[in-house]
XYZ file of C-alpha atoms in Angstrom:
671
model
C 12.787 -9.800 88.644
C 12.112 -10.821 92.265
C 8.685 -9.412 93.552
C 8.785 -7.246 96.624
C 7.189 -7.760 99.806
C 6.988 -5.726 103.166
C 6.615 -8.641 105.442
C 8.943 -8.962 107.980
C 10.172 -11.278 110.758
C 10.455 -10.538 114.630
C 14.264 -9.219 115.315
C 16.114 -10.129 118.606
C 17.653 -7.082 120.727
C 20.987 -6.964 120.097
C 23.567 -6.343 123.612
C 24.215 -2.677 122.335
C 20.697 -1.808 121.429
C 19.363 -3.533 124.959
C 21.911 -1.324 126.367
C 20.560 2.129 125.143
C 17.079 0.982 125.841
C 18.188 0.419 129.883
C 19.821 3.712 129.849
C 16.920 5.798 128.373
C 14.768 4.035 130.871
C 16.666 5.092 134.041
C 17.894 8.307 132.641
C 16.873 9.920 136.189
C 19.088 7.891 138.372
C 22.063 9.173 139.993
C 25.704 8.176 138.256
C 26.422 5.621 140.492
C 23.582 3.340 140.521
C 23.452 3.812 136.239
C 27.197 2.585 136.613
C 26.216 -0.498 138.619
C 22.756 -1.070 135.820
C 25.532 -0.891 133.246
C 27.973 -3.591 134.649
C 25.260 -6.091 134.937
C 23.942 -5.531 131.131
C 27.366 -5.386 129.859
C 29.235 -9.127 129.564
C 31.609 -9.706 132.431
C 34.490 -10.641 130.906
C 36.735 -8.386 128.866
C 37.651 -8.739 125.249
C 40.680 -11.280 126.230
C 38.424 -14.172 127.397
C 37.434 -17.040 125.471
C 35.057 -16.686 122.538
C 32.093 -18.968 124.193
C 31.658 -16.647 127.315
C 32.846 -13.243 125.751
C 31.793 -12.622 122.400
C 28.186 -13.398 120.435
C 28.147 -12.280 117.248
C 25.162 -11.191 115.386
C 24.983 -13.846 113.104
C 26.164 -17.574 113.131
C 25.647 -18.513 109.390
C 26.069 -22.466 109.711
C 26.679 -24.274 106.052
C 25.878 -27.977 106.108
C 27.684 -29.416 103.120
C 26.702 -32.563 101.823
C 29.593 -33.092 98.990
C 29.860 -36.911 99.553
C 28.040 -37.624 96.466
C 28.201 -36.246 92.711
C 27.359 -33.019 93.661
C 30.923 -32.410 95.000
C 32.174 -30.469 92.177
C 29.799 -27.875 92.212
C 29.564 -27.649 95.954
C 33.548 -27.300 96.259
C 33.250 -24.114 93.912
C 30.815 -22.709 96.106
C 32.902 -23.234 98.943
C 35.645 -21.081 97.294
C 32.840 -18.401 96.702
C 32.308 -18.254 100.126
C 36.304 -17.481 100.958
C 35.893 -14.320 98.773
C 34.465 -12.935 101.858
C 34.640 -14.969 104.706
C 33.489 -14.191 108.538
C 33.941 -11.013 110.285
C 33.364 -9.920 113.699
C 29.925 -9.794 113.575
C 29.035 -12.660 111.085
C 30.934 -16.358 111.760
C 30.590 -18.832 109.067
C 30.705 -22.228 110.193
C 30.602 -25.470 107.563
C 30.478 -29.055 108.238
C 31.539 -30.343 104.685
C 31.816 -34.080 103.861
C 33.832 -34.979 100.435
C 33.643 -38.097 98.326
C 36.876 -40.527 98.107
C 35.762 -39.833 94.339
C 38.057 -37.887 91.934
C 36.389 -38.768 88.872
C 34.390 -37.669 86.711
C 35.898 -34.116 86.773
C 32.295 -32.535 86.223
C 30.597 -34.647 89.559
C 33.955 -35.380 91.916
C 37.041 -33.671 92.602
C 40.422 -34.037 94.546
C 41.154 -29.859 94.230
C 42.876 -28.683 97.421
C 40.613 -25.687 99.134
C 41.538 -22.678 101.289
C 44.670 -23.795 102.149
C 43.457 -27.732 103.035
C 44.594 -30.566 101.037
C 42.053 -32.752 99.575
C 40.098 -34.841 101.986
C 37.288 -37.305 102.420
C 34.926 -37.503 105.279
C 33.653 -34.706 107.307
C 35.546 -31.755 108.313
C 34.322 -29.023 110.918
C 35.923 -25.714 109.309
C 35.246 -22.115 109.994
C 35.451 -19.963 106.950
C 37.597 -17.283 107.046
C 38.455 -15.064 103.913
C 40.994 -16.558 102.112
C 40.987 -19.956 103.866
C 39.530 -22.669 105.813
C 40.426 -23.403 109.252
C 39.635 -26.663 110.310
C 37.827 -27.061 113.727
C 37.676 -30.673 113.695
C 38.287 -33.778 111.642
C 35.058 -35.885 112.155
C 36.233 -38.664 109.583
C 33.893 -41.029 107.878
C 30.297 -39.371 108.859
C 26.772 -40.238 107.520
C 25.244 -36.270 106.228
C 21.553 -38.349 106.104
C 21.813 -38.927 110.032
C 19.958 -36.239 111.548
C 22.190 -37.249 114.904
C 24.881 -35.523 112.247
C 22.909 -32.375 111.751
C 22.316 -32.295 115.323
C 26.138 -32.390 116.599
C 27.073 -29.897 113.926
C 24.365 -27.328 115.009
C 25.081 -28.106 119.082
C 29.015 -27.538 118.105
C 28.237 -24.316 116.141
C 26.189 -22.619 118.852
C 29.011 -23.754 121.130
C 31.767 -22.424 119.530
C 30.256 -19.075 117.850
C 27.186 -18.360 119.863
C 24.822 -15.528 118.391
C 22.024 -13.365 118.395
C 20.776 -14.689 115.083
C 21.385 -18.399 113.273
C 20.692 -19.520 110.000
C 21.408 -22.765 108.470
C 21.854 -23.470 104.592
C 21.823 -26.909 103.729
C 23.320 -27.921 100.339
C 22.801 -31.247 98.136
C 20.484 -33.145 96.237
C 16.789 -32.700 96.860
C 13.700 -34.645 95.535
C 10.886 -32.937 96.833
C 9.026 -34.331 99.879
C 10.810 -37.390 99.216
C 14.499 -37.463 100.175
C 17.538 -34.728 100.576
C 21.084 -34.907 102.164
C 22.133 -37.938 99.862
C 25.119 -39.555 101.592
C 27.111 -41.785 98.825
C 29.823 -43.154 101.666
C 27.011 -44.704 103.253
C 25.163 -46.196 100.734
C 23.201 -43.671 99.353
C 21.551 -43.172 102.293
C 18.429 -40.088 102.455
C 17.416 -38.074 104.935
C 13.568 -37.831 105.238
C 11.841 -34.402 106.128
C 11.085 -35.822 109.804
C 14.738 -36.666 110.097
C 15.547 -32.894 109.325
C 13.311 -31.939 111.762
C 14.254 -34.347 114.501
C 17.697 -33.049 113.745
C 16.987 -29.492 114.478
C 14.637 -29.898 116.829
C 17.390 -30.193 119.960
C 19.171 -26.700 118.683
C 15.470 -24.871 118.961
C 15.016 -26.075 122.256
C 18.616 -24.693 123.572
C 18.429 -21.775 121.163
C 14.928 -20.890 119.815
C 13.820 -21.356 116.327
C 16.379 -20.605 113.523
C 16.171 -17.281 111.799
C 16.649 -18.884 108.533
C 16.907 -22.308 107.050
C 17.734 -21.869 103.322
C 17.793 -25.382 100.973
C 19.841 -25.044 98.099
C 18.738 -28.320 96.716
C 16.253 -29.392 93.847
C 12.031 -29.540 94.694
C 12.344 -28.132 98.300
C 9.980 -25.176 98.240
C 6.656 -27.489 99.137
C 3.900 -27.395 101.426
C 5.482 -30.819 102.812
C 9.227 -29.281 103.576
C 6.872 -26.020 104.867
C 5.255 -28.280 107.209
C 7.995 -30.280 108.684
C 10.157 -26.693 109.206
C 7.748 -24.240 110.262
C 7.937 -25.274 114.497
C 11.808 -25.154 113.626
C 12.509 -21.399 111.815
C 11.001 -18.344 110.911
C 11.943 -18.209 107.378
C 12.689 -20.839 104.944
C 14.679 -19.845 101.306
C 14.110 -23.080 98.720
C 13.352 -23.830 94.943
C 10.097 -25.401 93.750
C 11.867 -26.155 90.244
C 15.041 -28.536 89.381
C 18.060 -26.145 91.071
C 21.132 -26.116 88.628
C 23.847 -27.931 89.695
C 25.991 -24.306 90.120
C 23.964 -23.612 93.413
C 23.287 -20.271 95.094
C 25.382 -17.201 94.593
C 27.686 -17.742 97.850
C 30.110 -14.708 97.562
C 27.402 -12.279 97.361
C 25.048 -13.319 99.995
C 28.105 -13.738 102.454
C 28.601 -10.298 101.158
C 25.621 -8.880 101.819
C 25.664 -10.351 105.417
C 28.988 -8.962 106.188
C 28.048 -5.449 105.378
C 25.122 -5.422 107.278
C 24.755 -7.731 109.939
C 21.885 -6.087 111.779
C 19.859 -7.988 109.283
C 16.984 -10.106 110.303
C 15.989 -13.715 108.827
C 13.374 -11.966 106.331
C 16.720 -9.653 105.358
C 18.663 -12.647 104.714
C 16.405 -14.164 102.535
C 15.978 -11.425 100.425
C 19.466 -11.146 99.876
C 19.717 -14.729 99.451
C 17.014 -14.171 96.499
C 18.508 -11.011 95.186
C 22.254 -12.861 94.713
C 21.033 -15.595 93.274
C 19.305 -13.343 90.541
C 22.161 -11.727 89.897
C 24.235 -14.990 89.505
C 22.467 -16.071 86.668
C 20.571 -12.885 84.740
C 23.694 -10.948 85.031
C 26.339 -13.551 84.724
C 28.890 -13.481 81.677
C 28.106 -17.226 81.016
C 25.506 -17.579 78.299
C 24.545 -20.973 79.892
C 24.028 -19.485 83.189
C 21.549 -16.563 81.421
C 19.901 -19.796 79.409
C 19.681 -21.591 83.186
C 17.910 -18.146 84.525
C 14.961 -18.947 82.414
C 13.741 -22.248 83.906
C 14.999 -21.346 87.830
C 12.877 -20.322 90.618
C 13.751 -19.819 94.437
C 11.060 -18.249 96.828
C 10.950 -17.164 100.587
C 8.387 -18.155 103.323
C 7.359 -16.645 106.115
C 6.887 -19.666 108.533
C 5.204 -18.109 111.218
C 2.440 -17.532 108.972
C 2.159 -21.405 107.857
C -0.565 -22.456 110.383
C -3.480 -20.298 108.407
C -2.079 -22.008 104.936
C -2.151 -25.368 106.541
C -5.865 -25.247 107.879
C -7.215 -23.612 104.317
C -4.973 -26.389 102.619
C -7.223 -29.010 105.035
C -10.012 -27.071 103.763
C -9.375 -27.246 100.562
C -8.703 -30.902 100.484
C -12.540 -31.344 102.352
C -14.035 -29.485 99.203
C -12.093 -31.500 97.085
C -13.156 -34.753 98.441
C -16.693 -33.580 98.373
C -16.426 -32.830 94.718
C -15.360 -36.287 94.023
C -18.584 -37.609 95.618
C -20.451 -35.990 92.533
C -19.738 -38.664 90.161
C -17.170 -38.506 87.204
C -18.093 -34.291 86.329
C -17.193 -33.909 90.009
C -13.483 -35.590 89.467
C -13.066 -33.412 86.190
C -13.714 -30.592 87.802
C -10.707 -31.192 90.061
C -8.710 -33.106 87.689
C -8.507 -30.483 85.139
C -7.123 -28.012 87.586
C -4.481 -30.151 88.474
C -3.547 -31.158 84.915
C -3.508 -27.214 84.029
C -1.413 -26.371 86.959
C 2.187 -25.356 86.883
C 4.173 -29.010 87.923
C 8.464 -29.094 88.771
C 10.496 -31.752 88.249
C 11.640 -33.913 85.609
C 9.060 -34.356 83.172
C 8.350 -37.798 81.878
C 6.911 -39.236 78.473
C 3.490 -37.614 78.761
C 4.742 -34.752 80.476
C 3.907 -36.234 84.300
C 6.581 -35.795 86.912
C 8.712 -38.186 88.825
C 8.152 -39.787 91.888
C 7.129 -36.203 93.402
C 4.873 -34.932 91.373
C 4.923 -31.368 92.208
C 2.226 -29.316 91.298
C 2.291 -25.035 92.345
C -0.190 -24.472 94.775
C -1.483 -21.215 94.269
C -1.668 -21.987 90.446
C -3.867 -25.006 91.455
C -5.793 -22.598 94.113
C -6.381 -20.048 91.177
C -7.386 -22.291 88.686
C -10.179 -23.928 91.165
C -11.076 -20.267 91.908
C -12.879 -20.504 88.722
C -15.049 -23.623 89.442
C -19.070 -23.524 89.077
C -19.205 -25.085 93.016
C -19.312 -22.131 95.508
C -17.527 -24.247 98.333
C -14.220 -25.207 96.409
C -14.304 -21.627 94.888
C -14.193 -20.286 98.089
C -11.832 -22.576 99.847
C -9.510 -21.911 96.935
C -9.601 -18.362 97.641
C -8.722 -18.687 100.960
C -5.879 -20.995 99.999
C -4.911 -18.247 97.570
C -4.943 -15.522 100.625
C -3.190 -17.315 102.687
C 0.099 -18.047 100.485
C -0.081 -14.117 100.104
C 0.715 -13.885 103.473
C 3.316 -17.039 103.741
C 5.094 -16.489 100.627
C 7.141 -12.985 100.941
C 9.240 -12.871 98.441
C 10.687 -15.296 95.147
C 11.932 -15.353 91.831
C 10.982 -17.363 88.814
C 11.891 -17.583 85.544
C 10.079 -17.696 82.075
C 9.563 -21.321 81.899
C 7.907 -21.399 84.993
C 5.010 -18.160 84.055
C 2.453 -19.554 86.821
C 5.130 -20.240 90.005
C 3.838 -18.970 93.352
C 6.495 -19.771 95.377
C 5.486 -22.889 96.848
C 4.129 -26.399 95.869
C 2.328 -29.415 96.773
C 2.219 -33.233 96.277
C -0.890 -34.084 93.707
C -0.131 -37.233 91.836
C -1.796 -38.100 88.585
C -3.412 -41.476 90.324
C -3.753 -39.984 93.956
C -2.432 -41.512 96.407
C -2.979 -45.280 97.663
C -1.911 -45.853 101.260
C -1.597 -49.730 101.018
C 0.859 -49.103 98.197
C 4.974 -48.200 98.431
C 4.468 -44.708 97.570
C 1.757 -43.454 99.603
C 3.523 -45.646 102.860
C 6.463 -43.251 101.942
C 4.187 -40.089 101.764
C 2.755 -40.775 104.956
C 6.674 -42.221 107.086
C 8.635 -39.233 105.684
C 6.744 -36.368 105.779
C 4.188 -34.899 108.342
C 0.987 -35.225 105.867
C -0.947 -36.530 108.462
C -1.324 -33.354 110.278
C -3.357 -32.024 107.349
C -6.445 -33.436 105.575
C -5.154 -32.951 102.143
C -3.653 -36.724 102.285
C -7.251 -37.625 102.979
C -8.062 -35.913 99.926
C -5.243 -37.820 97.852
C -6.325 -41.062 99.336
C -9.942 -40.373 97.828
C -8.635 -39.251 94.372
C -6.783 -42.683 93.762
C -10.588 -44.180 93.982
C -11.931 -41.526 91.999
C -9.701 -42.101 89.393
C -9.854 -46.183 88.906
C -14.025 -45.033 89.073
C -14.246 -42.246 86.568
C -11.388 -42.745 83.985
C -11.658 -44.920 80.600
C -9.250 -45.187 78.185
C -10.107 -42.040 75.400
C -12.262 -42.709 72.143
C -10.074 -41.755 69.085
C -12.025 -41.855 65.610
C -10.405 -43.445 63.118
C -7.926 -41.222 60.630
C -9.136 -39.273 57.417
C -6.602 -37.881 55.146
C -6.448 -35.765 51.959
C -3.781 -38.004 50.800
C -1.136 -41.425 51.302
C 1.606 -39.336 49.979
C 3.115 -36.184 51.099
C 5.953 -33.945 49.812
C 7.524 -30.137 50.727
C 5.650 -28.969 47.737
C 2.472 -31.144 48.064
C 1.417 -31.231 51.776
C -1.488 -33.425 53.248
C -4.038 -32.636 55.619
C -4.429 -35.567 58.298
C -8.095 -35.546 60.766
C -9.485 -37.601 63.936
C -11.670 -36.588 66.302
C -12.171 -36.996 69.647
C -15.682 -36.297 71.608
C -14.476 -37.478 75.270
C -15.020 -34.728 77.838
C -11.830 -35.676 80.149
C -9.118 -34.729 77.462
C -5.924 -33.355 78.893
C -3.493 -33.163 76.194
C -3.544 -33.382 72.272
C -0.184 -34.253 69.898
C 0.462 -35.433 66.110
C 2.322 -38.298 66.545
C 5.337 -39.647 64.302
C 7.112 -42.673 64.134
C 9.546 -43.970 61.051
C 9.803 -47.600 59.543
C 13.117 -48.848 60.309
C 12.867 -52.592 58.905
C 10.633 -54.468 61.040
C 10.180 -52.047 63.695
C 9.060 -48.685 64.592
C 10.996 -45.491 66.048
C 9.077 -42.866 67.479
C 10.467 -39.430 66.508
C 7.974 -37.193 68.227
C 5.106 -35.493 69.798
C 4.180 -31.923 68.657
C 1.253 -30.265 70.367
C -2.285 -30.074 68.083
C -5.050 -28.299 68.850
C -8.798 -29.801 69.683
C -11.477 -27.885 68.104
C -14.767 -27.312 69.994
C -16.446 -30.475 67.960
C -13.517 -32.600 69.106
C -11.891 -32.243 65.267
C -8.119 -32.998 65.426
C -6.008 -31.753 62.437
C -2.340 -31.522 61.348
C -0.883 -30.360 57.667
C 1.865 -32.713 57.083
C 4.608 -31.581 54.378
C 7.905 -33.359 55.902
C 9.407 -31.112 58.244
C 10.403 -31.490 61.990
C 12.570 -30.281 65.142
C 16.314 -30.998 64.316
C 18.796 -31.464 66.909
C 21.655 -29.043 65.570
C 25.196 -27.911 66.213
C 24.706 -25.188 63.475
C 26.652 -27.010 61.431
C 24.667 -30.518 60.911
C 21.471 -31.719 62.760
C 19.680 -35.304 63.426
C 16.326 -35.646 63.573
C 15.141 -34.628 66.875
C 12.793 -37.020 69.481
C 10.296 -34.842 71.328
C 8.714 -37.130 74.202
C 6.895 -34.423 75.352
C 5.512 -30.239 75.296
C 4.131 -27.912 77.966
C 2.395 -24.525 76.736
C 3.852 -21.535 78.231
C 0.953 -18.881 76.730
C -2.532 -19.730 76.064
C -1.538 -18.594 72.432
C 0.647 -21.584 71.782
C 3.284 -19.474 70.728
C 6.055 -20.794 73.325
C 6.836 -24.321 74.807
C 8.943 -26.346 76.772
C 10.151 -29.334 74.606
C 11.323 -32.404 76.628
C 14.081 -34.195 74.655
C 15.986 -38.069 75.702
C 19.218 -38.048 74.728
C 23.108 -38.762 75.836
C 25.594 -36.851 76.472
C 29.476 -37.633 76.182
C 32.355 -35.760 77.258
C 35.506 -34.912 75.183
C 38.226 -37.707 75.866
C 35.713 -40.635 77.548
C 33.763 -43.588 76.131
C 30.697 -43.260 78.511
C 27.768 -42.000 77.211
C 25.071 -40.319 80.049
C 21.377 -40.277 79.968
C 20.114 -37.327 79.790
C 16.806 -35.208 79.256
C 17.402 -31.821 77.296
C 14.918 -28.964 78.064
C 14.479 -26.840 75.499
C 12.292 -23.301 75.238
C 10.813 -23.375 71.975
C 9.342 -20.258 70.066
C 6.831 -21.338 67.367
C 5.071 -17.612 66.323
C 7.510 -17.097 63.462
C 7.289 -19.148 60.191
C 9.931 -22.337 61.858
C 9.723 -23.109 65.438
C 13.081 -22.970 67.245
C 14.340 -23.575 70.578
C 17.060 -22.486 73.007
C 18.725 -25.008 75.240
C 17.585 -24.416 79.003
C 19.793 -27.172 80.660
C 20.090 -31.093 81.042
C 19.159 -33.088 84.057
C 20.392 -37.237 84.351
C 17.886 -38.913 86.537
C 20.165 -40.593 88.954
C 19.494 -42.791 91.928
C 20.970 -40.047 94.310
C 18.127 -37.641 92.692
C 18.518 -35.411 89.464
C 21.534 -34.099 88.356
C 22.163 -31.540 86.092
C 24.811 -32.634 83.500
C 26.572 -28.795 82.456
C 26.875 -28.733 78.408
C 30.849 -28.206 78.147
C 32.886 -27.628 74.912
C 34.069 -30.844 73.066
C 31.083 -32.856 74.350
C 29.340 -35.009 71.922
C 25.438 -35.341 72.022
C 23.038 -37.479 70.824
C 19.363 -38.217 70.649
C 17.529 -40.915 72.289
C 14.564 -42.708 70.765
C 11.845 -45.348 71.533
C 12.140 -48.455 69.368
C 9.455 -50.295 68.983
C 9.992 -54.109 68.148
C 7.987 -56.066 65.606
C 7.856 -58.726 68.654
C 5.874 -56.230 70.947
C 8.981 -55.522 73.226
C 10.077 -51.453 73.778
C 14.128 -50.279 73.983
C 15.942 -47.138 73.943
C 17.531 -46.466 70.880
C 20.547 -43.902 69.847
C 21.756 -45.116 66.510
C 25.633 -43.447 65.317
C 24.322 -40.277 64.782
C 25.736 -37.782 67.126
C 26.846 -33.833 67.183
C 29.996 -32.752 68.111
C 29.765 -29.141 70.030
C 32.900 -26.799 69.934
C 30.936 -24.505 72.126
C 27.986 -25.198 74.778
C 26.070 -22.523 73.387
C 25.786 -24.295 69.740
C 23.530 -26.884 70.885
C 20.087 -25.562 69.811
C 16.498 -26.691 68.539
C 16.070 -26.328 64.770
C 13.506 -27.128 62.140
C 14.185 -29.081 59.015
C 12.859 -31.745 56.399
C 13.273 -35.426 57.331
C 14.245 -38.485 55.014
C 12.176 -39.559 52.485
C 10.392 -43.415 52.939
C 7.696 -44.723 54.855
C 5.987 -43.118 58.085
C 3.384 -43.779 60.432
C 1.458 -40.497 61.231
C -1.635 -39.844 63.456
C -3.183 -38.478 66.564
C -2.489 -39.392 70.401
C -4.841 -37.908 72.835
C -4.172 -38.660 76.851
C -6.747 -38.025 79.462
C -6.798 -36.457 82.811
C -5.760 -39.745 84.409
C -3.304 -40.291 82.136
C -4.687 -42.984 80.008
C -3.643 -42.227 76.262
C -5.352 -43.373 72.764
C -3.766 -43.493 69.364
C -4.659 -43.367 65.784
C -2.057 -44.526 63.661
C -1.865 -44.848 60.178
C 1.133 -45.539 57.020
C 2.183 -42.747 54.653
C 5.000 -42.100 52.306
C 7.171 -38.943 52.530
C 8.730 -38.371 48.778
């Protein structure tokens, strides 16, 4: 459940509270003078005058709903949730909703009418009322990635619905530091963190900092996001991890605000996280409960960000100093990076995509164990600063070390003369912190100190295995910078090889690797039949190796469709029993708009994707003809069973802290 905190934030006085304060202060004055003072405090116009000059709500919650992309269907479902509660006299909910002209595929795009308004494309400025949407203006074709659009929306909202407290929620795709707010009609343009601040600054100049900014998007609870938003809001709510497509629990968070309009930004942040927790963990939908295992959501008090930024700068300095001490100094920094919680889509060797976001608290806590006193002290300061900044959060079982805020730490560091480095500099405020200096130096250290691992030739107790007569396969690696060790299995397919997958293997203190092979392996199953499962990577969740996240490349085809969509399935694998088994958490497609959750639906067909190593040296994806039909979403699981008899290449793969792999493979027969 969410962790609690007593940290709060500043609350502006309401008119009624200010009036009581004034009356108490002047309680000894004659009645006539008191009446004159009261008249000066209470707004001059009566209730019959225009809203702009008379009615100041407690809250105006502004929702920037960028649905002009592949998230239109789930975002329209979120709008329907808001209509269950709507606005009140004390809480006004105003939305800029940009919709797509597309209507297919139905799990991404929709032409449904909402809130009494027929389907539209382009952006509409809307007042969210109970059971209906009131159109305030039609903005037509609008680029939601343009900061001027955000600037215009905030100004229009504050003019129409002035309030004591202002909150902003941005709902769309997110890609960590790299981008948010994808506008498909504008050629998939995105908003950078610099653009985001630029869109907010004019509002802040006029009205002061927002009380809360919530980012209902993937991977946005980062140091870089907080760096961008600290000057413009008191409270930030976002997720470190990939966010399920169904989004936040908008009816419950709206209900909480309407029922208690006196809450401040900290209270609203708690309400958002509590509603999110209820949304998943108490859902009647078993798939939603599974997704809860992989969800995170955190609230940051950005009034406490300056000490954190200073602490991260110092940590960057100390990490850079360690790199100057040679290969051993690099390993002291590289190993904590490797073991720290990582977020985002995971690739073939367990590394994230463009983002490569690592949990900052877990990184600091790992560095606290260093034998370098300066490094240890700097890490302690970061740990302490995070505890003051991250005031409330929830996390699922698949992210046991999440501390509420991530930071960019790519496996090869950052070369500032390459595209990724230039993007990081231009799209963020990274120059305001010396962490960027360390990342630049880290790229040099990786190049200087990391060599391909040395793996000894294989030994085995036999060349033919069976269920009744297993064989033991051995190798050895004495390198001191090994990160991951896998048993690797490939199947002969004519002149080519198919990679069936990896299985985590422990390396003994003397460097020995061992695996007992008897022809059993992971299977994708629909509870009736199974197909061999090509696992690309495992991520251990506990030190005993009893639970893992397993990443499986595959494809989904909807009922009635001929189109297969490439996805990555994430399973929670329990390996403590006689045979491992896996529960599906979710499937994400990597699209040009960003990570996109693909909900598993009744009637779907599922098939795994293998890597084919061709005899001529080419590498390609291969799916084959085997697929599984799902009568229900919960039917898809990971099981354990016998693979087919035949010729296999078996062996080990070791990957070092720089991501460099080495393999030793030999032919074996399974009878």
